[in-house]
CSV table of C-alpha atoms in Angstrom, one decimal:
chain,number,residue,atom,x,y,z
A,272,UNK,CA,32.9,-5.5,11.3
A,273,UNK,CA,32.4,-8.8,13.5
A,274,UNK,CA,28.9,-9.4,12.9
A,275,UNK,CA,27.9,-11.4,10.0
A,276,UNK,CA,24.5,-12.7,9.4
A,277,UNK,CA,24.0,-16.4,8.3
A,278,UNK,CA,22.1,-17.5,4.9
A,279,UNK,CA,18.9,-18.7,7.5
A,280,UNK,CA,19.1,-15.0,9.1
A,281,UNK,CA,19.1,-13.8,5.8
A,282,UNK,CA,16.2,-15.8,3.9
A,283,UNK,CA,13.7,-15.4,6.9
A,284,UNK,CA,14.0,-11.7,7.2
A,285,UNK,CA,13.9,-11.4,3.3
A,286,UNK,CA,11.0,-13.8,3.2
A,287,UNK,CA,9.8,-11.7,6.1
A,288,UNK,CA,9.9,-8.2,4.0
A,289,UNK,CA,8.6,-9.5,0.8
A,290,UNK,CA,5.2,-10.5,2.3
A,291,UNK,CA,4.8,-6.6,2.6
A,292,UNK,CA,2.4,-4.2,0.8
A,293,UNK,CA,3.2,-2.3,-2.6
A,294,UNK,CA,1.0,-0.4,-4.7
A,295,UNK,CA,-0.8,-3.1,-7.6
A,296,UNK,CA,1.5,-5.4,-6.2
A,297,UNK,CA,4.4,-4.1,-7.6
A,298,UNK,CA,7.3,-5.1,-5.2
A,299,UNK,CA,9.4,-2.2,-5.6
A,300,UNK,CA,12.1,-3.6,-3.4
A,301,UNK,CA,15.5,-3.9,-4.2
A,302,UNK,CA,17.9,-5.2,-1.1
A,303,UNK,CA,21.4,-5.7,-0.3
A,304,UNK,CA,22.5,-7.7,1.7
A,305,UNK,CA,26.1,-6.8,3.4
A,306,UNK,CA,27.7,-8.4,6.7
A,307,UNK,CA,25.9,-7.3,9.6
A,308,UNK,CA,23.4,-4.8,7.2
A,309,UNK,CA,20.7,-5.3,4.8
A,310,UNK,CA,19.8,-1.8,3.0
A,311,UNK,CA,16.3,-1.4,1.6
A,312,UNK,CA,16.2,0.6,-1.6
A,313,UNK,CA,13.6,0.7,-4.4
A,314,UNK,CA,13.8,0.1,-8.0
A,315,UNK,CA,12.7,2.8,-10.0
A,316,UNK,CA,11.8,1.2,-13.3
A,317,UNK,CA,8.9,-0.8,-11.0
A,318,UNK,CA,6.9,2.8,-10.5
A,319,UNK,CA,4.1,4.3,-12.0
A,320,UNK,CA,2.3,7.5,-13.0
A,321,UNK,CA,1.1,7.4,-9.4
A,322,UNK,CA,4.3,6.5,-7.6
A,323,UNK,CA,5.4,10.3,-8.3
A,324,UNK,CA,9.0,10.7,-7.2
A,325,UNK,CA,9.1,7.2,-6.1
A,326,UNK,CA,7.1,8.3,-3.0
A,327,UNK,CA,5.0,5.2,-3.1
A,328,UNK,CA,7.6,2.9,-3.4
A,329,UNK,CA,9.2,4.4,-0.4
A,330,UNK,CA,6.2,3.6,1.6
A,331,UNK,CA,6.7,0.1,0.3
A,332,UNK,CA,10.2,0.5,1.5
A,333,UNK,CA,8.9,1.0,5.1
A,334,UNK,CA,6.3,-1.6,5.2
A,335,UNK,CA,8.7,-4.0,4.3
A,336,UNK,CA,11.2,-2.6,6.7
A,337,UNK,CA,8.7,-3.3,9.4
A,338,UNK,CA,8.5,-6.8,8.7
A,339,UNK,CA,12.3,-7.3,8.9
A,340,UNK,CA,12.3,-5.6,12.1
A,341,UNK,CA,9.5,-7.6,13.8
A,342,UNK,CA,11.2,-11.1,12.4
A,343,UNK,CA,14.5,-9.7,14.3
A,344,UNK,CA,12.8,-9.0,17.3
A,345,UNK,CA,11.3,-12.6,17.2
A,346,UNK,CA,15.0,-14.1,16.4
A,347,UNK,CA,16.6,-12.5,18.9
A,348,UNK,CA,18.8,-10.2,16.4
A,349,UNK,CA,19.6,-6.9,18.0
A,350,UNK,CA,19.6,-3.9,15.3
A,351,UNK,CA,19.3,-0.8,14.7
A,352,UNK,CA,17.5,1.3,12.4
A,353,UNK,CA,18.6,5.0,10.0
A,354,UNK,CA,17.2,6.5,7.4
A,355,UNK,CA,18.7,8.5,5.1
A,356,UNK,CA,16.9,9.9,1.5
A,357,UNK,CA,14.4,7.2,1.7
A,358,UNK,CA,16.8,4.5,1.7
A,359,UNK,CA,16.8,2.1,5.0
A,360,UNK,CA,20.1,0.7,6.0
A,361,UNK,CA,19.2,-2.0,9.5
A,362,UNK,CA,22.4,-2.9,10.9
A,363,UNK,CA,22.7,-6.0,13.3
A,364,UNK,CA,24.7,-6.0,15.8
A,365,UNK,CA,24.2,-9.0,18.2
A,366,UNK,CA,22.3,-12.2,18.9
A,367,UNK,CA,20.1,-13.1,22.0
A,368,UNK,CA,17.4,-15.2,23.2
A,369,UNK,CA,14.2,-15.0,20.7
A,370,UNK,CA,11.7,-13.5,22.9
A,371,UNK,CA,7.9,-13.9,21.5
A,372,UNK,CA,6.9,-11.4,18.6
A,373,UNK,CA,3.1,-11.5,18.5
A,374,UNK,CA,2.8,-9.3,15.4
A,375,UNK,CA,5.3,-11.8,13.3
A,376,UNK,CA,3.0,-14.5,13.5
A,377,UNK,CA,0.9,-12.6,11.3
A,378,UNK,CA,2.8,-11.7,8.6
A,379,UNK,CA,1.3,-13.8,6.5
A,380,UNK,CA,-2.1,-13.4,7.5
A,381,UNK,CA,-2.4,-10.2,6.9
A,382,UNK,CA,-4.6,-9.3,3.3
A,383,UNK,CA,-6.5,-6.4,2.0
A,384,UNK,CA,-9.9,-7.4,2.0
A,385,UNK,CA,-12.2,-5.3,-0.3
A,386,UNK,CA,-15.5,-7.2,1.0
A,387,UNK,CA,-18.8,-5.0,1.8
A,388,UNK,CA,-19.2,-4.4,5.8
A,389,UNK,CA,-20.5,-7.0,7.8
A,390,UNK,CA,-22.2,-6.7,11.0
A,391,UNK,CA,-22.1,-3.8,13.3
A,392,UNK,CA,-20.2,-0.2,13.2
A,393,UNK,CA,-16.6,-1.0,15.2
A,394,UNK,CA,-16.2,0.3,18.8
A,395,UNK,CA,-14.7,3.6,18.3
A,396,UNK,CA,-11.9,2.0,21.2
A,397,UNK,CA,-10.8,-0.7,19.0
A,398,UNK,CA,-10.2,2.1,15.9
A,399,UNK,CA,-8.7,4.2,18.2
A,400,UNK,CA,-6.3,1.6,19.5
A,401,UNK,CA,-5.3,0.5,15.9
A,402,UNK,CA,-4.8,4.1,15.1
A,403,UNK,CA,-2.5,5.0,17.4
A,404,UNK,CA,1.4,4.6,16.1
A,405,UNK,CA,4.7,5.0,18.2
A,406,UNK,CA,5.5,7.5,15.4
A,407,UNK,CA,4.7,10.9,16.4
A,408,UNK,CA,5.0,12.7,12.9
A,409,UNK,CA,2.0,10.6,11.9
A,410,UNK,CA,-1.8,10.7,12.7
A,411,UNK,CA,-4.9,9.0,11.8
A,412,UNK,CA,-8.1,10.4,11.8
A,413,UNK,CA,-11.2,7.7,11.6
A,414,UNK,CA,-14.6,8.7,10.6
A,415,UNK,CA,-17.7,6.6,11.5
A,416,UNK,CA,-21.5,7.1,10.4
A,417,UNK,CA,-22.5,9.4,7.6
A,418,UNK,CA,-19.6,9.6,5.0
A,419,UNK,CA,-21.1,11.5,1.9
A,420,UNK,CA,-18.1,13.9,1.7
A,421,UNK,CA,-15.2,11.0,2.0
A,422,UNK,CA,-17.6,9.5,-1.2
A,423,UNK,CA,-17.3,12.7,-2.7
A,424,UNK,CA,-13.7,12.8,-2.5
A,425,UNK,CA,-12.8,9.5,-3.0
A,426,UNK,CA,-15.3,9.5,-6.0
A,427,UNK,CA,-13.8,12.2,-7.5
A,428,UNK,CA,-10.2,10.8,-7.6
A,429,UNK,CA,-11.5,7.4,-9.1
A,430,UNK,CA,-13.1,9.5,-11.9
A,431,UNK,CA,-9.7,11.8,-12.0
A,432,UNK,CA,-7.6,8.8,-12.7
A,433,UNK,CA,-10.1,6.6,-15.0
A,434,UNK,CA,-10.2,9.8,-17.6
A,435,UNK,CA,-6.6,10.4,-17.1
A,436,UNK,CA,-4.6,8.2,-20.2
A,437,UNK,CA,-1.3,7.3,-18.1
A,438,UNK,CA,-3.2,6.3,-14.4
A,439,UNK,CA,-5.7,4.5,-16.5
A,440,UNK,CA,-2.8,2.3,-18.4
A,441,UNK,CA,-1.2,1.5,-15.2
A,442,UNK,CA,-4.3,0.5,-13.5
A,443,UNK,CA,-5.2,-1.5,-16.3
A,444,UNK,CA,-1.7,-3.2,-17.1
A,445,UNK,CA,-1.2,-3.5,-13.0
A,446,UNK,CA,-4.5,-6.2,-13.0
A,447,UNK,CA,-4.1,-10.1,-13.9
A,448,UNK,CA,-6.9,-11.1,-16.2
A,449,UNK,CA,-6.6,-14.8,-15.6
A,450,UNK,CA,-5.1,-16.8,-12.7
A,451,UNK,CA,-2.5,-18.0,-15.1
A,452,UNK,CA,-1.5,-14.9,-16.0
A,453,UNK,CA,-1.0,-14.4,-11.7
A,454,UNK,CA,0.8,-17.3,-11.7
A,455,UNK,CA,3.0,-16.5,-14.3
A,456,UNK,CA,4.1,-13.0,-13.2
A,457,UNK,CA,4.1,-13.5,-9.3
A,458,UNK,CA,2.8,-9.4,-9.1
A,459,UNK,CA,0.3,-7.6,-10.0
A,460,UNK,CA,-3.6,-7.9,-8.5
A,461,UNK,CA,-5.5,-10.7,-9.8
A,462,UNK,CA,-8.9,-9.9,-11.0
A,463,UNK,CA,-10.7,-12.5,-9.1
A,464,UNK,CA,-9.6,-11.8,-5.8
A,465,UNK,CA,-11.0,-7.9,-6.2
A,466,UNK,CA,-14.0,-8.0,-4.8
A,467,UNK,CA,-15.8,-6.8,-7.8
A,468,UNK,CA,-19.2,-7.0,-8.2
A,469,UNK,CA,-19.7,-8.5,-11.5
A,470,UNK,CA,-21.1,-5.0,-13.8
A,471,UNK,CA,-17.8,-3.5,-12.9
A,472,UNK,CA,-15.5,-6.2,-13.5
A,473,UNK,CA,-17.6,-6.4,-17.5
A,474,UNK,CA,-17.1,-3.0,-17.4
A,475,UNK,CA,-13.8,-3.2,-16.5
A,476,UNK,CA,-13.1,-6.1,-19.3
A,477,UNK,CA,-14.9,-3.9,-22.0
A,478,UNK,CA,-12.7,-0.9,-20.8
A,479,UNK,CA,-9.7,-2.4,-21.7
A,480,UNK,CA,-10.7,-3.4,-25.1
A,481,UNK,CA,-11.9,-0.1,-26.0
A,482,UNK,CA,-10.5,2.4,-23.7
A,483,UNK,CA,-11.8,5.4,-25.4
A,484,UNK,CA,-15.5,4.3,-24.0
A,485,UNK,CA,-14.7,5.8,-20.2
A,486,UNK,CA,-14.6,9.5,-21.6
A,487,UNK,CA,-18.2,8.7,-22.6
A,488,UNK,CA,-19.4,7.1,-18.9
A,489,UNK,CA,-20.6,9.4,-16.9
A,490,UNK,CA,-18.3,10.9,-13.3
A,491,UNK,CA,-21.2,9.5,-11.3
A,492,UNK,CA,-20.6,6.3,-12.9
A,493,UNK,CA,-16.5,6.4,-12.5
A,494,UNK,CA,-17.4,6.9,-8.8
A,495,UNK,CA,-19.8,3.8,-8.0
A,496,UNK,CA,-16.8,2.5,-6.9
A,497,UNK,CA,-16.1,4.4,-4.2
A,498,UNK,CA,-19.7,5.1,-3.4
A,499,UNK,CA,-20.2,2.0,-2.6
A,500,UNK,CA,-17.0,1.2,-0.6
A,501,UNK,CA,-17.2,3.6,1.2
A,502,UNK,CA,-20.3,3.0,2.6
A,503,UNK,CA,-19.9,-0.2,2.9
A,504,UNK,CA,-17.6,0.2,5.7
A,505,UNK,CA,-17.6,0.6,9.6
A,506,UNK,CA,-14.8,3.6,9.4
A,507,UNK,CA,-13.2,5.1,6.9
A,508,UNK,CA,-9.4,6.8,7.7
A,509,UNK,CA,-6.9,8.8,6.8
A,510,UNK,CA,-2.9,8.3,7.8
A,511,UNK,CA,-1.2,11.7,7.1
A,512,UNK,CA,2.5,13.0,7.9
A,513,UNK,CA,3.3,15.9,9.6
A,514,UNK,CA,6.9,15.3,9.0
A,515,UNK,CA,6.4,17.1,5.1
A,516,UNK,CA,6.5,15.7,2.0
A,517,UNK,CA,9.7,14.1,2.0
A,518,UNK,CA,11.3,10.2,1.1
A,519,UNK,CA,12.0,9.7,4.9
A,520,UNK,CA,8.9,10.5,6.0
A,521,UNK,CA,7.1,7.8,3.5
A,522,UNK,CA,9.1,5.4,5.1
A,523,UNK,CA,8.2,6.0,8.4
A,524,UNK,CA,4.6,6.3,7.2
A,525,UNK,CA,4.9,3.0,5.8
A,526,UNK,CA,6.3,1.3,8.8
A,527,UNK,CA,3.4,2.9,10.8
A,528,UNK,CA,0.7,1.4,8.2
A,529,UNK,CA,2.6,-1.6,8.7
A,530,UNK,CA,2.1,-1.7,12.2
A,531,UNK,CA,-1.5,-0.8,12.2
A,532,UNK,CA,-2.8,-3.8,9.4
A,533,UNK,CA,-1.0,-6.3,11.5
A,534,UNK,CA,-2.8,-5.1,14.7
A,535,UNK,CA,-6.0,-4.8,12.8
A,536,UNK,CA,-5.6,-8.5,11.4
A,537,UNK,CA,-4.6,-9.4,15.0
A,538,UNK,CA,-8.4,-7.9,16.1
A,539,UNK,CA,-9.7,-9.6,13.1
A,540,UNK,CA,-10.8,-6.3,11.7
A,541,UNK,CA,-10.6,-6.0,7.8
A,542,UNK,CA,-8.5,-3.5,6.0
A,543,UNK,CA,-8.8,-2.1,2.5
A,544,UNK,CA,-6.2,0.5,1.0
A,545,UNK,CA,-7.3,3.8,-1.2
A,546,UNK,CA,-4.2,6.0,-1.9
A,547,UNK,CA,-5.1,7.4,-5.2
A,548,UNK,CA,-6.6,10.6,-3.8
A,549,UNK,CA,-3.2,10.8,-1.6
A,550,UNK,CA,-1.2,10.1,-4.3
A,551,UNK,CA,-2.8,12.3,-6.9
A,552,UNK,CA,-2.9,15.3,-4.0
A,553,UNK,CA,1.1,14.6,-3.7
A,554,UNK,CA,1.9,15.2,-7.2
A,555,UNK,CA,0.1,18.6,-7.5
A,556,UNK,CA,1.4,19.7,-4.2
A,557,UNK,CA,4.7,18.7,-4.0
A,558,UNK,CA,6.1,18.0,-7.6
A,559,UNK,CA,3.9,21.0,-9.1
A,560,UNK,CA,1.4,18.8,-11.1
A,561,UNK,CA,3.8,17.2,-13.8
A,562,UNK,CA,1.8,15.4,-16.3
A,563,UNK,CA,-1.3,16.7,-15.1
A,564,UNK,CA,-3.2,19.5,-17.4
A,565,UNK,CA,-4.0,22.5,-16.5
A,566,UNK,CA,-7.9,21.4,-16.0
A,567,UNK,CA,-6.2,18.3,-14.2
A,568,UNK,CA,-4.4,20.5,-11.7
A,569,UNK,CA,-7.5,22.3,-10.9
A,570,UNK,CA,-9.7,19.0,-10.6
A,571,UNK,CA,-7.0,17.0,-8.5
A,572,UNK,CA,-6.7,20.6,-6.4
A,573,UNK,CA,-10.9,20.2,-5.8
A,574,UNK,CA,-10.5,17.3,-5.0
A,575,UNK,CA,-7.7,17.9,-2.3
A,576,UNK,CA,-9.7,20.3,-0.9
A,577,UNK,CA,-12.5,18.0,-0.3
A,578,UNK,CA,-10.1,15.0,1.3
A,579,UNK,CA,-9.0,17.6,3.8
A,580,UNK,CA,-12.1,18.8,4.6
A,581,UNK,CA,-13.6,15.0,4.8
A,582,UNK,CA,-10.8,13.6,6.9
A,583,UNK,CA,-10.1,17.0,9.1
A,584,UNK,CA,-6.1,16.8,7.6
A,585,UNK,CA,-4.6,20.1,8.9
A,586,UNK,CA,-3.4,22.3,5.8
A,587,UNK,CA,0.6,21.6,6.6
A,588,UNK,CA,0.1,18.1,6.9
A,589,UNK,CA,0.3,15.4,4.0
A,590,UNK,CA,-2.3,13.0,3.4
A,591,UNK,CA,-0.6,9.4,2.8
A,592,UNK,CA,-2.7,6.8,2.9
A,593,UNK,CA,-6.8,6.2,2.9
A,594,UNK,CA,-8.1,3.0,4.3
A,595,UNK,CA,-11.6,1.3,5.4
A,596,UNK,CA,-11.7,-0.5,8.2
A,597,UNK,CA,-14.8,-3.0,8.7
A,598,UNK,CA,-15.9,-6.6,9.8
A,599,UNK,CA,-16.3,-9.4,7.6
A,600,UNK,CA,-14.9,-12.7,7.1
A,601,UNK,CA,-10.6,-12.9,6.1
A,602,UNK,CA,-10.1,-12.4,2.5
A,603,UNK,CA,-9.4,-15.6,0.8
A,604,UNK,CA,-6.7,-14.2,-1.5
A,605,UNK,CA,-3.3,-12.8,-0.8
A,606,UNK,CA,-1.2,-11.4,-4.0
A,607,UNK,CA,1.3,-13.6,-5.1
A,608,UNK,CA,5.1,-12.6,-4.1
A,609,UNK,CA,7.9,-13.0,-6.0
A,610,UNK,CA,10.9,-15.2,-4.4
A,611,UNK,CA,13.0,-13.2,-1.7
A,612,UNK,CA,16.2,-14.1,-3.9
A,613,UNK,CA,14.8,-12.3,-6.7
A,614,UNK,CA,14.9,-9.1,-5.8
A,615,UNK,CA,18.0,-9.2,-2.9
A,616,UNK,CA,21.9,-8.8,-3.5
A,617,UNK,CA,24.2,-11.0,-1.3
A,618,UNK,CA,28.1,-9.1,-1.1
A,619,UNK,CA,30.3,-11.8,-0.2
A,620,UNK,CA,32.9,-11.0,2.1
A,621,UNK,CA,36.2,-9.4,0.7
């Protein structure tokens, strides 16, 4: 080994990777940094009920992978890529000229916006465009106009995972009540940058002082929500794999996702995520419904039945990731990110 990347090298494409996407903001990441390689792993203790065998974190995994690979390109670091059991090992292997990286400039641009629609439907080009990925395990299908049975879907999750003790903990633990409380974590979603209109962030607040009330409300009411959302969009999309349900395969997905916010912040087209229903629909499928009752399994499988049908996913392919796409102005608020030391591993040479 000849190659050794410098401390600068090092802290930008860290920096670079931590400004990715996790699930409630978790930042799953754990790095190491080793001569001429930096190996993206996760850490397990950061999951939750819906991060089911880690698969969400390994989606992380490849969103920030595709930020370290776009600030190479822009420094001129040659690399090269392999996966292997969801775990991303980039080794460098020369420097050049920096040549322009359009997409890096944008890194820290890009924010999930969960604003109403503004303005007029998207030109089915420009969705098309930002759904196309160089990946060709992974598709995205993009639905415009009359979305009553993506509501009913995406409804039905919402409800699924407010009832359900576990998701409903997580969701509740994963939000920052206060901006202090942001501030002093550096994860997690802050409530005020959510989006919420203002009877379901009470409801919300009262829900978390007595959690028992949401087996009362009715489904209908669970899914406002998503009712609301959803039609408050130009398109509403699926990602899903036809690579199988499988660690590598989340990464790519996730490197993919990665690709298509930036362009979409590059068109100045907002982007919302929505992977419960995906992430729900993975558990029952591929790790047999574990911690799911029997009346769960059934719902969750009701509910699968409607995504696929909603989004046209074949019946071999995995669902990963739901998103709205829409115009409106750029979301004030990005998550806060802990420090790119914190959660990366240096290995001195021997």
């Amino acid at each position: 080994m000849t190659f050794r990347l410098t401390r600068d090298e090092i802290a930008a494409l860290c920096s670079a990777g931590v400004l990715a996407p996790s699930g409630g903001n978790a930042q799953p990441w754990r790095v190491t940094v080793a001569g001429d390689r930096i190996a993206v792993d996760i850490d397990p203790s950061r999951g939750s009920f819906l991060d089911v065998g880690g698969y969400a974190s390994r989606f992380a995994a490849g969103c920030f992978t595709e930020n370290v690979v776009i600030t190479a390109r822009e420094r001129g670091l040659d690399h090269e890529v392999a996966v292997g059991e969801g775990v991303v090992t980039i080794t460098f292997t020369g420097r050049r000229d920096p040549q322009p990286e359009p997409l890096a400039a944008l890194l820290g641009e890009r924010v999930t916006n969960r604003d109403l629609h503004q303005g007029l439907p998207l030109d089915d080009a420009v969705v098309g465009r930002l759904a196309a990925t160089a990946d060709p395990s992974v598709a995205v299908h993009a639905f415009g106009g009359a979305k009553d049975a993506h509501v009913a879907a995406l409804g039905l999750a919402d409800a699924i995972r407010m009832r359900h003790r576990v998701m409903f903990d997580d969701m509740i633990r994963e939000i920052c009540w206060t901006e202090r409380e942001a501030v002093d974590r550096s994860e997690g979603l802050q409530i005020d940058t959510l989006g919420l209109p203002p009877s379901t962030r009470t409801l919300l607040r009262v829900l978390r002082r007595l959690p028992w009330t949401r087996l009362a409300l009715p489904r209908a009411r669970l899914g406002d929500t998503a009712r609301d959302l959803v039609r408050g969009c130009s398109h509403i999309c699926c990602l899903y794999t036809t690579a199988g349900a499988t660690p590598d395969a989340m990464v790519a997905a996730g490197r993919a996702v990665q690709r298509l916010w930036l362009e979409a912040t590059r068109a100045g087209v907002a982007l919302q995520p929505w992977t419960v229903s995906t992430l729900q629909l993975l558990r029952l499928e591929a790790f047999g419904g574990e911690g799911f009752t029997s009346g769960e399994r059934a719902e969750v499988a009701r509910m699968g039945g409607l995504l696929r049908a909603a989004f046209d996913v074949p019946a071999t392919a995995t669902p990963v990731f739901v998103f709205r796409l829409f115009t409106a102005p750029r979301g004030a608020y990005g998550a806060r990110r802990q420090p790119w030391e914190w959660l990366t591993t240096i290995q001195e040479a021997q």
